[in-house]
Short mmCIF file of C-alpha atoms in Angstrom, two decimals:
data_model
loop_
_atom_site.label_atom_id
_atom_site.label_comp_id
_atom_site.label_asym_id
_atom_site.label_seq_id
_atom_site.Cartn_x
_atom_site.Cartn_y
_atom_site.Cartn_z
CA UNK A 1 14.25 5.16 17.07
CA UNK A 2 12.30 3.41 19.42
CA UNK A 3 8.51 3.52 18.78
CA UNK A 4 8.91 5.51 15.66
CA UNK A 5 8.81 2.40 13.60
CA UNK A 6 5.79 1.36 15.60
CA UNK A 7 3.57 3.93 14.13
CA UNK A 8 2.08 3.25 10.50
CA UNK A 9 3.48 6.20 8.76
CA UNK A 10 4.15 4.48 5.15
CA UNK A 11 2.38 6.17 2.21
CA UNK A 12 1.34 5.21 -1.62
CA UNK A 13 1.56 8.31 -3.92
CA UNK A 14 -0.02 8.47 -7.40
CA UNK A 15 2.29 10.67 -9.42
CA UNK A 16 0.78 11.92 -12.73
CA UNK A 17 1.97 14.53 -15.12
CA UNK A 18 1.87 17.76 -12.53
CA UNK A 19 -0.15 16.17 -9.65
CA UNK A 20 0.31 13.91 -6.62
CA UNK A 21 -2.46 12.27 -4.72
CA UNK A 22 -1.80 10.20 -1.54
CA UNK A 23 -3.68 6.85 -2.85
CA UNK A 24 -3.07 4.88 0.59
CA UNK A 25 -1.68 5.52 4.11
CA UNK A 26 -1.43 3.92 7.26
CA UNK A 27 1.11 1.30 6.02
CA UNK A 28 3.91 -0.23 8.73
CA UNK A 29 7.29 0.93 6.56
CA UNK A 30 6.20 0.28 2.83
CA UNK A 31 8.95 -0.83 0.77
CA UNK A 32 8.01 -3.02 -2.12
CA UNK A 33 5.09 -2.64 -4.45
CA UNK A 34 3.94 -4.40 -7.37
CA UNK A 35 0.55 -4.57 -9.71
CA UNK A 36 -0.77 -8.04 -10.45
CA UNK A 37 -0.54 -9.24 -14.26
CA UNK A 38 -3.79 -7.97 -15.24
CA UNK A 39 -3.48 -4.59 -13.35
CA UNK A 40 -6.32 -5.23 -10.98
CA UNK A 41 -4.56 -5.32 -7.73
CA UNK A 42 -1.87 -3.43 -6.08
CA UNK A 43 0.62 -5.51 -3.85
CA UNK A 44 2.72 -3.80 -1.05
CA UNK A 45 4.98 -5.46 1.21
CA UNK A 46 5.09 -3.89 4.54
CA UNK A 47 8.53 -4.47 6.45
CA UNK A 48 7.95 -3.33 9.93
CA UNK A 49 4.79 -4.87 9.78
CA UNK A 50 5.40 -8.15 8.13
CA UNK A 51 2.55 -8.40 6.03
CA UNK A 52 1.41 -7.66 2.43
CA UNK A 53 -1.48 -5.06 1.77
CA UNK A 54 -3.23 -6.02 -1.35
CA UNK A 55 -5.27 -3.21 -3.20
CA UNK A 56 -7.91 -3.63 -5.71
CA UNK A 57 -7.57 -1.03 -8.40
CA UNK A 58 -10.44 1.01 -9.55
CA UNK A 59 -9.90 0.68 -13.70
CA UNK A 60 -11.33 4.06 -14.18
CA UNK A 61 -9.56 6.40 -12.08
CA UNK A 62 -6.74 4.30 -10.69
CA UNK A 63 -7.69 4.73 -6.99
CA UNK A 64 -7.02 1.90 -4.69
CA UNK A 65 -10.23 0.26 -2.94
CA UNK A 66 -10.65 -2.59 -0.24
CA UNK A 67 -7.29 -3.24 1.21
CA UNK A 68 -6.65 -6.64 2.78
CA UNK A 69 -3.51 -7.19 5.14
CA UNK A 70 -1.85 -10.65 4.99
CA UNK A 71 0.41 -11.56 7.60
CA UNK A 72 4.04 -12.82 6.60
CA UNK A 73 5.02 -14.61 10.00
#
């Protein structure tokens, strides 16, 4: 397992009806996810990355834009 957790392989997928698309990738073990109360931002906890990624959610198609990473040290 040495080295495996050091690679950003985590993803966020959008699943709708009969389709699935990758909305974000390159995350360090994404394991917690929630929306802001207005559903305009998506928060993804990255355990190995010891950070919180914040994405803007496009209100027209639900795609994720403008990733910001907040260090949790």
